[in-house]
JSON list of C-alpha atoms in Angstrom, two decimals:
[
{"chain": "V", "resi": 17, "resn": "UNK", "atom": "CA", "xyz": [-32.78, -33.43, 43.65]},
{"chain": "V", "resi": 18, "resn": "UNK", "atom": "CA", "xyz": [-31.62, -35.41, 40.59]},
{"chain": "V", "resi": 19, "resn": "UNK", "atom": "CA", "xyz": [-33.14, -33.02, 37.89]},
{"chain": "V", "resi": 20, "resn": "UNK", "atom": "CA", "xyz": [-32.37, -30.00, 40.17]},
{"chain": "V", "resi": 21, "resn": "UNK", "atom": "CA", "xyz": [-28.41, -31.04, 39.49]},
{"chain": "V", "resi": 22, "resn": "UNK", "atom": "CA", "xyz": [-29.13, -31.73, 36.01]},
{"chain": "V", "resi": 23, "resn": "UNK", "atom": "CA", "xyz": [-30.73, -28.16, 35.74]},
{"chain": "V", "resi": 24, "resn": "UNK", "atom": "CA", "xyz": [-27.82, -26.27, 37.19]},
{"chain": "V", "resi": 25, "resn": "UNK", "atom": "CA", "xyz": [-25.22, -29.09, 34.98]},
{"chain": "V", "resi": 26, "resn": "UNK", "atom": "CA", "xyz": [-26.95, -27.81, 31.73]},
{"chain": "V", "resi": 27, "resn": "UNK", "atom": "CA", "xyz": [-26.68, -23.58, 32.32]},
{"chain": "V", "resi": 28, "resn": "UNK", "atom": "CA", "xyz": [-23.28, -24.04, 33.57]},
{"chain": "V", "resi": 29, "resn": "UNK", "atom": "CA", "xyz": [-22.41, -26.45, 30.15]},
{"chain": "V", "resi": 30, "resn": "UNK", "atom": "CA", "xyz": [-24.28, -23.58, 28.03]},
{"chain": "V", "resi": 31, "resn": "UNK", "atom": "CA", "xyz": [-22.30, -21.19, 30.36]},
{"chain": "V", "resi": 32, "resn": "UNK", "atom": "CA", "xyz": [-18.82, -22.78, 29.52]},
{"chain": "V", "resi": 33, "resn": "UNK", "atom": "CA", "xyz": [-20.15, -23.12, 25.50]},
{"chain": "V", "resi": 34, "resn": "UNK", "atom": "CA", "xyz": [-21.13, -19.69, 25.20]},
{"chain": "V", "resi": 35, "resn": "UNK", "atom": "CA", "xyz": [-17.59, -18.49, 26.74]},
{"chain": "V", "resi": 36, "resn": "UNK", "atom": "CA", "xyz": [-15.95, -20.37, 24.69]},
{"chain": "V", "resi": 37, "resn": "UNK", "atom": "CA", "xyz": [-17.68, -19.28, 21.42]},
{"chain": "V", "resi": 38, "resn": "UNK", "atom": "CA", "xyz": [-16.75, -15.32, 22.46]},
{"chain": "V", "resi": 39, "resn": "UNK", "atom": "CA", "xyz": [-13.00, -16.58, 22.64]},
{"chain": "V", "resi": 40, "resn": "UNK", "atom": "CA", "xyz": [-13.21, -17.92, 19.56]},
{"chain": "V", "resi": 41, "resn": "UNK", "atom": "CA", "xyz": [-15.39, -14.58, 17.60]},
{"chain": "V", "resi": 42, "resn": "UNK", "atom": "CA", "xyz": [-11.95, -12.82, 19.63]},
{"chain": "V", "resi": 43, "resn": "UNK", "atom": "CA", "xyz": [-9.82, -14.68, 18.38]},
{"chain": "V", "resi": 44, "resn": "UNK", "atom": "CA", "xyz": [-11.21, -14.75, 14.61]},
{"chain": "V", "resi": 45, "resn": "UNK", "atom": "CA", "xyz": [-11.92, -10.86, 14.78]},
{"chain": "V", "resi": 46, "resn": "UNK", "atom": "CA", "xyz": [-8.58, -9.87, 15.44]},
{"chain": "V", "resi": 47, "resn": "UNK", "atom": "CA", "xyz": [-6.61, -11.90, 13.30]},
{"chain": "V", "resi": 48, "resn": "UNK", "atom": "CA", "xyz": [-9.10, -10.72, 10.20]},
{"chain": "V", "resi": 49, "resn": "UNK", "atom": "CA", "xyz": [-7.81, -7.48, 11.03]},
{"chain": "V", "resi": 50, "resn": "UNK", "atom": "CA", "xyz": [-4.44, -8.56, 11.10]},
{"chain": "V", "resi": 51, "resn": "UNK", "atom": "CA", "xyz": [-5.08, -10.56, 7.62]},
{"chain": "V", "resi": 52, "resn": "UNK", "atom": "CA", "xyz": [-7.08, -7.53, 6.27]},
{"chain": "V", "resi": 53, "resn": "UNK", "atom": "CA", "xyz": [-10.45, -9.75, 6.30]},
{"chain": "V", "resi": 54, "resn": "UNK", "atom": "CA", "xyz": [-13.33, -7.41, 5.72]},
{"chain": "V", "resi": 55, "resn": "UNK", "atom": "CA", "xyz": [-15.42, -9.97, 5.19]},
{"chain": "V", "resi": 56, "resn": "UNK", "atom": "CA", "xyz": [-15.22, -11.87, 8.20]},
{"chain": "V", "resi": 57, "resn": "UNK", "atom": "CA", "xyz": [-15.39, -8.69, 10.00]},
{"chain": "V", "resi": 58, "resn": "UNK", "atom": "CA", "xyz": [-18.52, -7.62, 8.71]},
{"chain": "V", "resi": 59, "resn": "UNK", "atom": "CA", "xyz": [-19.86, -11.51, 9.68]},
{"chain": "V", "resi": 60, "resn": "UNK", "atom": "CA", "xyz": [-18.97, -11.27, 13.15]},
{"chain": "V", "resi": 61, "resn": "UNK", "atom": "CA", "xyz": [-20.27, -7.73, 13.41]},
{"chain": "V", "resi": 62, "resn": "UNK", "atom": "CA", "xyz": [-23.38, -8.71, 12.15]},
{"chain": "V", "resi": 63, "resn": "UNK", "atom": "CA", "xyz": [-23.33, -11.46, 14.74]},
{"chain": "V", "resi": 64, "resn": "UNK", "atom": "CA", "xyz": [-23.47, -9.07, 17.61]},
{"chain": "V", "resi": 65, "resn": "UNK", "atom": "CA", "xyz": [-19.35, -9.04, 18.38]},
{"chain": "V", "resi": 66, "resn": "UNK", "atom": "CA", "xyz": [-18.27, -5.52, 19.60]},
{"chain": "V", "resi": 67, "resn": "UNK", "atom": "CA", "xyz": [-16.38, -3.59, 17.27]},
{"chain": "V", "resi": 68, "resn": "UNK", "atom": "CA", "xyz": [-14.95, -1.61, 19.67]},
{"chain": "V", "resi": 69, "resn": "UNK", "atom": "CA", "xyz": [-13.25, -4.55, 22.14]},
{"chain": "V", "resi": 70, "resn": "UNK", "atom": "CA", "xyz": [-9.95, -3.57, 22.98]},
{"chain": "V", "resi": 71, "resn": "UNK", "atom": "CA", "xyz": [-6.58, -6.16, 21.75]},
{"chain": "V", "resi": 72, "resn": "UNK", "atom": "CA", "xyz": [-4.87, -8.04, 24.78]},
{"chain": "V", "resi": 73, "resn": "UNK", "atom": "CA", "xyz": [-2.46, -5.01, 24.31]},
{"chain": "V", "resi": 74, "resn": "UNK", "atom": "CA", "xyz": [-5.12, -2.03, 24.39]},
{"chain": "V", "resi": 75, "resn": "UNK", "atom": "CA", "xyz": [-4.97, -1.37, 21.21]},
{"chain": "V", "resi": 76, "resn": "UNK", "atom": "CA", "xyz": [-8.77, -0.41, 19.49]},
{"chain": "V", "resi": 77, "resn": "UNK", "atom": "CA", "xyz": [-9.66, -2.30, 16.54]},
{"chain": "V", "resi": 78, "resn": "UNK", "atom": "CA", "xyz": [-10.15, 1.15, 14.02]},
{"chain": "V", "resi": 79, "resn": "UNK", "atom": "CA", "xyz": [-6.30, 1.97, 15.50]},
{"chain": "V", "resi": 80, "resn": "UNK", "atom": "CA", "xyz": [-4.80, -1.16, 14.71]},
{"chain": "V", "resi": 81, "resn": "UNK", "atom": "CA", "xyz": [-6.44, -1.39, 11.21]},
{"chain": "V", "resi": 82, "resn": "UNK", "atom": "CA", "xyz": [-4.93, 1.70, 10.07]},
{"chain": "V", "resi": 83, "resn": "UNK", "atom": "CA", "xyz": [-1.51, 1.26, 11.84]},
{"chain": "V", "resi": 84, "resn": "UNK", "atom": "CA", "xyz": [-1.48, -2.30, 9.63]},
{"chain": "V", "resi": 85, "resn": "UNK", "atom": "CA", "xyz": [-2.66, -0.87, 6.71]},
{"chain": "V", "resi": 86, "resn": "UNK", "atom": "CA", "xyz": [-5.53, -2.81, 6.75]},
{"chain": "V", "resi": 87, "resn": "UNK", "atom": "CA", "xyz": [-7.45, -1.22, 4.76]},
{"chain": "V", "resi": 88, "resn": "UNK", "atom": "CA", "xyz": [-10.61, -3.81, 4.27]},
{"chain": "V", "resi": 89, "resn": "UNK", "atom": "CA", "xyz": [-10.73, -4.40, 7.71]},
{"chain": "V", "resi": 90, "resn": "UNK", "atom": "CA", "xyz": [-11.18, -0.35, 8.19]},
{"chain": "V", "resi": 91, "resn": "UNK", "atom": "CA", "xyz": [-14.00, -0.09, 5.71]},
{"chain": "V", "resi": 92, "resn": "UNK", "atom": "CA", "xyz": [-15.34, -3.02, 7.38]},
{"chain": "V", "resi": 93, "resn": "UNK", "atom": "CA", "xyz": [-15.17, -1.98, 11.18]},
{"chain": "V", "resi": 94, "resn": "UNK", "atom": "CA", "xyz": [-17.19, 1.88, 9.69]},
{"chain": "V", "resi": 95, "resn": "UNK", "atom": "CA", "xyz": [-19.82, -0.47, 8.81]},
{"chain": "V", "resi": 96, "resn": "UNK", "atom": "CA", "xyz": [-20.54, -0.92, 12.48]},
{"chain": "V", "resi": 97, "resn": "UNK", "atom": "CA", "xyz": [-23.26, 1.47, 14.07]},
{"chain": "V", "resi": 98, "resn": "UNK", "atom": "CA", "xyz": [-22.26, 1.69, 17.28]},
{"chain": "V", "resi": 99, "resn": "UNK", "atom": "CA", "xyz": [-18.44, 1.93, 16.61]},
{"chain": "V", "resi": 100, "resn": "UNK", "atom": "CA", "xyz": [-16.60, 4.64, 19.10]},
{"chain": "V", "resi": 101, "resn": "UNK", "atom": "CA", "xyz": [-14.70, 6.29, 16.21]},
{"chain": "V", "resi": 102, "resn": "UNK", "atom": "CA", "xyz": [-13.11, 8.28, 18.70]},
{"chain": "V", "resi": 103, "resn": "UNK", "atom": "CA", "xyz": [-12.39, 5.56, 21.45]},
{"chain": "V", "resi": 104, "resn": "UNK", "atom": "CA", "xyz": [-8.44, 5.93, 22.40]},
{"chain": "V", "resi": 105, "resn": "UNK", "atom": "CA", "xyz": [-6.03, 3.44, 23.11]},
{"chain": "V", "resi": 106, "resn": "UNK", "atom": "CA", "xyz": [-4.23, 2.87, 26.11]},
{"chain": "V", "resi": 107, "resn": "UNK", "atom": "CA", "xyz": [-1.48, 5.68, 25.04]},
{"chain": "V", "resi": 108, "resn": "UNK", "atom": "CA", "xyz": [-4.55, 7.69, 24.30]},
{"chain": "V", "resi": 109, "resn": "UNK", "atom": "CA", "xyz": [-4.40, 7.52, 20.73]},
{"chain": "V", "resi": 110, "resn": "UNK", "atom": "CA", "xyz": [-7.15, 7.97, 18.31]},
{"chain": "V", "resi": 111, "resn": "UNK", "atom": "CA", "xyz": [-7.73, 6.41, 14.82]},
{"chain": "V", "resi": 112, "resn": "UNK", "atom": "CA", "xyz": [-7.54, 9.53, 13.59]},
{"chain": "V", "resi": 113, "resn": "UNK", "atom": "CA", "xyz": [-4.18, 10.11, 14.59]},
{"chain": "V", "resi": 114, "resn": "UNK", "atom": "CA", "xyz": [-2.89, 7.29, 13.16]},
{"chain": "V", "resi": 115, "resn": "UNK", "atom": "CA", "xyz": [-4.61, 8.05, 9.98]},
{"chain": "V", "resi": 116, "resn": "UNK", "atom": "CA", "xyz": [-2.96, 11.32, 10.08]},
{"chain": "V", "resi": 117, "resn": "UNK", "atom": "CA", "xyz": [0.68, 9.69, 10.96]},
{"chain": "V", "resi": 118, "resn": "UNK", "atom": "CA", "xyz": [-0.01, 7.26, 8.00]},
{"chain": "V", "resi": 119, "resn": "UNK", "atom": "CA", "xyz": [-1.06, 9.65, 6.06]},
{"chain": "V", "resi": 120, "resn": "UNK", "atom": "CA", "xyz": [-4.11, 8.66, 4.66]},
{"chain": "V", "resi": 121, "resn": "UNK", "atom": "CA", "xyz": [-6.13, 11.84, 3.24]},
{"chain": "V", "resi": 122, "resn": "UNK", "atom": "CA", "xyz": [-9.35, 9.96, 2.40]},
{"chain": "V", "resi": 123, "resn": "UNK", "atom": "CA", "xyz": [-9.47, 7.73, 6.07]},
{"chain": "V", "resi": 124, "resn": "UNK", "atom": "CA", "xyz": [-9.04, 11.12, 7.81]},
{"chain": "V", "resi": 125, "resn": "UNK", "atom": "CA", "xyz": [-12.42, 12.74, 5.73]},
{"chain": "V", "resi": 126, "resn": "UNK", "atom": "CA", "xyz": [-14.17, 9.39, 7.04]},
{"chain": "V", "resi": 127, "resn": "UNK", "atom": "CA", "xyz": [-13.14, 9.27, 10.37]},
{"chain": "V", "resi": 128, "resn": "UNK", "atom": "CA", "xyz": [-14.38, 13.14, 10.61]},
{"chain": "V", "resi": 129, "resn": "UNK", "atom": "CA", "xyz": [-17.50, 12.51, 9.16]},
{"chain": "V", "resi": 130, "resn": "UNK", "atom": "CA", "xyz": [-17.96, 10.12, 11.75]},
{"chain": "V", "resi": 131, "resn": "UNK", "atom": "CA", "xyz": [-17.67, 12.07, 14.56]},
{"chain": "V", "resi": 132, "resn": "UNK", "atom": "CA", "xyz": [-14.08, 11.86, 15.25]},
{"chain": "V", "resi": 133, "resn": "UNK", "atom": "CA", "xyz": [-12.29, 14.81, 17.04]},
{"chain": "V", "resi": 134, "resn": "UNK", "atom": "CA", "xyz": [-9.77, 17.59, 15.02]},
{"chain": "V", "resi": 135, "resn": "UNK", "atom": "CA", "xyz": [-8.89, 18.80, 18.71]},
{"chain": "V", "resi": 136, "resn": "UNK", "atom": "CA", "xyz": [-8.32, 17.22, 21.66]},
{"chain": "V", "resi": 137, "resn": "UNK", "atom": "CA", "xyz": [-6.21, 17.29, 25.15]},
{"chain": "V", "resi": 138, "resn": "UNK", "atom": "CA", "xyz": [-2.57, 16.70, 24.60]},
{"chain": "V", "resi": 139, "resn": "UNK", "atom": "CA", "xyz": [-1.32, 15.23, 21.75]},
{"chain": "V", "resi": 140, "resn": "UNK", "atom": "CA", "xyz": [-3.60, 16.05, 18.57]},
{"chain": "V", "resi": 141, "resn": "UNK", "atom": "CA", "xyz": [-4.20, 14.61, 15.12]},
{"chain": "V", "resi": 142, "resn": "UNK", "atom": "CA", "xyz": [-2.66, 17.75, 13.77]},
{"chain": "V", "resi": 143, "resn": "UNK", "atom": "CA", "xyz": [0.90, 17.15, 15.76]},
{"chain": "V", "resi": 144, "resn": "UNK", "atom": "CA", "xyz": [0.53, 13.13, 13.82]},
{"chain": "V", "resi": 145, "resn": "UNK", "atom": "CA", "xyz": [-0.22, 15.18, 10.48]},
{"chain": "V", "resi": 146, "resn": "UNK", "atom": "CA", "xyz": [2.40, 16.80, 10.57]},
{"chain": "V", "resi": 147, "resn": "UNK", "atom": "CA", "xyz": [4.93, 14.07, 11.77]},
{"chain": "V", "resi": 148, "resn": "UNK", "atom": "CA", "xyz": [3.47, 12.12, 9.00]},
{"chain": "V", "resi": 149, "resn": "UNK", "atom": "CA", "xyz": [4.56, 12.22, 5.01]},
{"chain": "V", "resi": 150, "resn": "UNK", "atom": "CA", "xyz": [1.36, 14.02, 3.53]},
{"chain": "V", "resi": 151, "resn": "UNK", "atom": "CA", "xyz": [0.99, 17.42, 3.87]},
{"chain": "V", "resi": 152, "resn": "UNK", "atom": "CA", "xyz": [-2.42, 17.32, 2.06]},
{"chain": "V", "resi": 153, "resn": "UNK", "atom": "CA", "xyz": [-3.31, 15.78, 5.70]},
{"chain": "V", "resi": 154, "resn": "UNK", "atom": "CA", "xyz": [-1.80, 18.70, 7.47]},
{"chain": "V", "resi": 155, "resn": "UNK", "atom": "CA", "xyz": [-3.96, 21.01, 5.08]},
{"chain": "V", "resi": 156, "resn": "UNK", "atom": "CA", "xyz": [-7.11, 19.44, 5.88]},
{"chain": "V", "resi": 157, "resn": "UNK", "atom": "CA", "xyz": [-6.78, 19.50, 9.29]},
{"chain": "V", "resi": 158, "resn": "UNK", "atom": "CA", "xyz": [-6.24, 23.07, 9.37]},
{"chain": "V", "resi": 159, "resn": "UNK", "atom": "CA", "xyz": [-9.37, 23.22, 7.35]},
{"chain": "V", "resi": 160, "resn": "UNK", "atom": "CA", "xyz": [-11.37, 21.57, 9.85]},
{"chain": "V", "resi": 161, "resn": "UNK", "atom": "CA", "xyz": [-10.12, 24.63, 12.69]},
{"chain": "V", "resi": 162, "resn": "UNK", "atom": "CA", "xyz": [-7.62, 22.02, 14.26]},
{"chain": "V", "resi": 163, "resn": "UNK", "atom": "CA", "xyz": [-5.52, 24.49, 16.65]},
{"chain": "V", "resi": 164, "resn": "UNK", "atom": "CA", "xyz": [-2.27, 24.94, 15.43]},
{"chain": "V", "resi": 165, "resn": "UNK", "atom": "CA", "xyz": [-0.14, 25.50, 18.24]},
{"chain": "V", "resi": 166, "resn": "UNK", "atom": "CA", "xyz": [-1.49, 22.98, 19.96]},
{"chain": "V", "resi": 167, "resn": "UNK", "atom": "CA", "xyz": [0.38, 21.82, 22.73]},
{"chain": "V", "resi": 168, "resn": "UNK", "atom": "CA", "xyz": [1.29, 18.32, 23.31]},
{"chain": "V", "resi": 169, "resn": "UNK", "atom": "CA", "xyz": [1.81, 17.07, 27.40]},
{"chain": "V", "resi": 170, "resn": "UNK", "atom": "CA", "xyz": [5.21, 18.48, 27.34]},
{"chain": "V", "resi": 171, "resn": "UNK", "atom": "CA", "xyz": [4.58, 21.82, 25.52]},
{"chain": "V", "resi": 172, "resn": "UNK", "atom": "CA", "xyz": [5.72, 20.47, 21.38]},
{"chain": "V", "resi": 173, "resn": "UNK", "atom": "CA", "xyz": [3.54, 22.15, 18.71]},
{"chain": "V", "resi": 174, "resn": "UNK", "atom": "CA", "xyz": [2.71, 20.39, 15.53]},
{"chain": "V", "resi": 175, "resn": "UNK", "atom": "CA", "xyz": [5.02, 22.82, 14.22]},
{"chain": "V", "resi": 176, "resn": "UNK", "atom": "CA", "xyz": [7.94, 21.49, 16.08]},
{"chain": "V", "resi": 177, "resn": "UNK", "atom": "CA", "xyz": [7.16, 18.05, 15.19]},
{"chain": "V", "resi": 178, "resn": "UNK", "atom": "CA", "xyz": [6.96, 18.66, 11.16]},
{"chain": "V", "resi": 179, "resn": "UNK", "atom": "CA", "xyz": [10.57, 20.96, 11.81]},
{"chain": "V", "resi": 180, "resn": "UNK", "atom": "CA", "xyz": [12.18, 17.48, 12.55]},
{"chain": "V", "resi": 181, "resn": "UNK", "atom": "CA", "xyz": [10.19, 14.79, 11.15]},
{"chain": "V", "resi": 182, "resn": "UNK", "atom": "CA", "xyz": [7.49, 16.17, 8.10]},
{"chain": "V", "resi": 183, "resn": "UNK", "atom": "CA", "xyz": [7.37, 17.08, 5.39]},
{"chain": "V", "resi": 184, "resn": "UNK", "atom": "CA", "xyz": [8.50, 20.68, 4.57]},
{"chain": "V", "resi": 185, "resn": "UNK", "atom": "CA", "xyz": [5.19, 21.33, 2.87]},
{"chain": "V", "resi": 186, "resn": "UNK", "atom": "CA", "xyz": [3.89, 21.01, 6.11]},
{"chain": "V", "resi": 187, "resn": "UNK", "atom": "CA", "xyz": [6.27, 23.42, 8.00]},
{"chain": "V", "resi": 188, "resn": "UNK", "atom": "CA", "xyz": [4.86, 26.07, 5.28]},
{"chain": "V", "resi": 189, "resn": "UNK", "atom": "CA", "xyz": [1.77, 25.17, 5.93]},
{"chain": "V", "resi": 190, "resn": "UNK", "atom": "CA", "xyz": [1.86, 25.60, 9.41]},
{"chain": "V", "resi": 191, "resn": "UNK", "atom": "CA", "xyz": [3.14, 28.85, 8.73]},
{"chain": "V", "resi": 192, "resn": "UNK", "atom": "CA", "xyz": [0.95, 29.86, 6.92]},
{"chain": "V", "resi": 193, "resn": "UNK", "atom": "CA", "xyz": [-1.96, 29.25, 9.37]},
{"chain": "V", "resi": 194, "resn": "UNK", "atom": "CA", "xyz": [-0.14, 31.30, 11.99]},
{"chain": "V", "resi": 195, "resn": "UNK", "atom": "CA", "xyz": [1.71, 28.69, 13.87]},
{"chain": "V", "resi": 196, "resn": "UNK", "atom": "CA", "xyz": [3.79, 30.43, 16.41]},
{"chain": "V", "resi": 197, "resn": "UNK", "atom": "CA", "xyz": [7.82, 29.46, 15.61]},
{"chain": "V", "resi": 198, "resn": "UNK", "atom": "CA", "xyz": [9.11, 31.33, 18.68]},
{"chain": "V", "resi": 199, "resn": "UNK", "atom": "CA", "xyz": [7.18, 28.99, 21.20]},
{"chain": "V", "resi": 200, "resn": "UNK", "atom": "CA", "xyz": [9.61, 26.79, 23.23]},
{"chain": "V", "resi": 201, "resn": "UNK", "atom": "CA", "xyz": [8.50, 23.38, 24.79]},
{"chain": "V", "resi": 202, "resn": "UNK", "atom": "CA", "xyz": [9.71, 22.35, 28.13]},
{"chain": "V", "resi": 203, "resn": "UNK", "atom": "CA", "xyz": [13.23, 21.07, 27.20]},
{"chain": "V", "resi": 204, "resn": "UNK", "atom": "CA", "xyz": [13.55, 24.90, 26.05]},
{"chain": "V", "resi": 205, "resn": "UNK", "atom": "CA", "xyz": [13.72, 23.50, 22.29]},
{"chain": "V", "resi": 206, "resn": "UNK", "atom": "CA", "xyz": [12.39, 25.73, 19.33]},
{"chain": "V", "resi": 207, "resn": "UNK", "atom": "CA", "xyz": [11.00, 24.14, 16.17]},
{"chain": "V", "resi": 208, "resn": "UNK", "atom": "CA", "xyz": [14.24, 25.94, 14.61]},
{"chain": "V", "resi": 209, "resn": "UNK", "atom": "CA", "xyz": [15.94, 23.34, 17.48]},
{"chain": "V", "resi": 210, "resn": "UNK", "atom": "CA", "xyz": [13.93, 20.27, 16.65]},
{"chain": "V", "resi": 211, "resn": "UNK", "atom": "CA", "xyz": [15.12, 21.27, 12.42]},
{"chain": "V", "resi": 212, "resn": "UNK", "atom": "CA", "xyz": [18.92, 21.32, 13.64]},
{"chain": "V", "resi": 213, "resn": "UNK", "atom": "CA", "xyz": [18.24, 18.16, 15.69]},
{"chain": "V", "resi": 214, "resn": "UNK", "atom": "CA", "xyz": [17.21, 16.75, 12.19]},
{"chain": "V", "resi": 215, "resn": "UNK", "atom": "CA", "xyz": [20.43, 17.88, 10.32]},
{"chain": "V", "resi": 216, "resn": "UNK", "atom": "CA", "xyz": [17.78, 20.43, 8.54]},
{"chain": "V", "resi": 217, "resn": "UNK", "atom": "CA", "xyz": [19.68, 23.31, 8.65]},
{"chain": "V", "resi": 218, "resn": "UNK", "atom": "CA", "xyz": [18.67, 25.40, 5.70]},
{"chain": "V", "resi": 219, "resn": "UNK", "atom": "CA", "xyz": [15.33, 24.73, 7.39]},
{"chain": "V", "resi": 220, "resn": "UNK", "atom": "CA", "xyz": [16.36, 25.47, 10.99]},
{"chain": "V", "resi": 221, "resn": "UNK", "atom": "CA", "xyz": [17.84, 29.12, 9.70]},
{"chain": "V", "resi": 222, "resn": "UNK", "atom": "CA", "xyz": [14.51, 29.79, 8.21]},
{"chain": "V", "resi": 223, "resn": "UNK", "atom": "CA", "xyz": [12.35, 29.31, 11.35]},
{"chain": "V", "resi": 224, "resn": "UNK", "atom": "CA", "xyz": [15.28, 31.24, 13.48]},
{"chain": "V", "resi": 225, "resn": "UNK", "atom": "CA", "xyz": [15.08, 34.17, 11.02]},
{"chain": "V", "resi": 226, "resn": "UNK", "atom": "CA", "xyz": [10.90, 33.86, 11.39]},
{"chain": "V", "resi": 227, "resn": "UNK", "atom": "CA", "xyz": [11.29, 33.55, 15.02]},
{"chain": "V", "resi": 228, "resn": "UNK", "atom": "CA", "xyz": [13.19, 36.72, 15.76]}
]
């Protein structure tokens, strides 16, 4: 009875141990991401921790790298075979997309050589692209076929998005694939709208004129 006790004692103390060791890899992993650590990263990768465990707020590992500039801790998460490149966050947000927003040109190449997704449901990488400050982004993504009047939950095209907050380079870019300027969302809002919203007038009077 006595050594039956001590069994059970022993795998619930190796039990408790072993939980308490994957809190601490948890811990250590995400604030290496937050401190750009690559190198402890790669360690606890290499130790069997799961590069793709979700932060206590959702976020995916790859995500939050690039939305902290982390740039170590990305290189070091790519290393991982089985990472989800494409895994979304809880507001169903890819690391792509943030590269895009960021606008990080050689991330993006990576992240699509890994697998990850030019189209998708909803809100794209293209609509971030062109929201973001590098239209060399915007251009590559309309290399790699992303659609460009894609339509976001609520009917915006990246188009729309780059009228108010990119780069202008991107607005000719988008016209210059074909993107659509007479397409309304569904507030009824043009991209020559979401320009004047933006106090871009000389801008807005262009995509009117286009959009006639």
């Amino acid at each position: 009875m006595r050594r039956g006790l001590r069994y059970v004692l022993q795998i619930l103390l190796a039990y408790a141990v072993s939980i308490s060791a994957q809190a601490g890899a948890y811990e250590d992993f995400f604030k290496a991401i937050e401190m750009d650590d690559g190198r402890t990263i790669s360690s606890l990768i290499r130790r069997g921790f799961d590069a793709n465990s979700p932060s206590v707020s959702g976020q995916t590992p790859l995500f939050l790298a690039l939305r902290s500039g982390s740039h170590q801790a990305v290189a070091a998460l790519l290393t991982a075979p089985d990472l989800k490149v494409d895994q979304a966050n809880e507001a169903n947000e890819t690391a792509l997309m943030m590269a895009a927003l960021r606008g990080h040109l050689d991330w993006c190449k990576r992240l699509v050589e890994r697998g990850a997704a030019v189209n998708r449901d909803g809100w794209t990488p293209l609509h971030y692209a062109a929201t973001g400050p590098n239209p060399l982004v915007t251009a590559y993504l309309l290399e790699m076929r992303a659609a460009v009047d894609a339509p976001s939950p609520n009917a915006t095209t990246p188009l729309m998005m780059a009228a108010r907050y990119g780069h202008e380079d991107s607005v000719r870019l988008l016209l210059a694939a074909n993107a659509n300027p007479r397409l309304r969302n569904q507030k009824d809002l043009s991209a020559a709208d979401f320009a004047r919203d933006a106090g871009r007038e000389a801008l807005a009077q262009q995509l009117a004129q286009l959009a006639r």
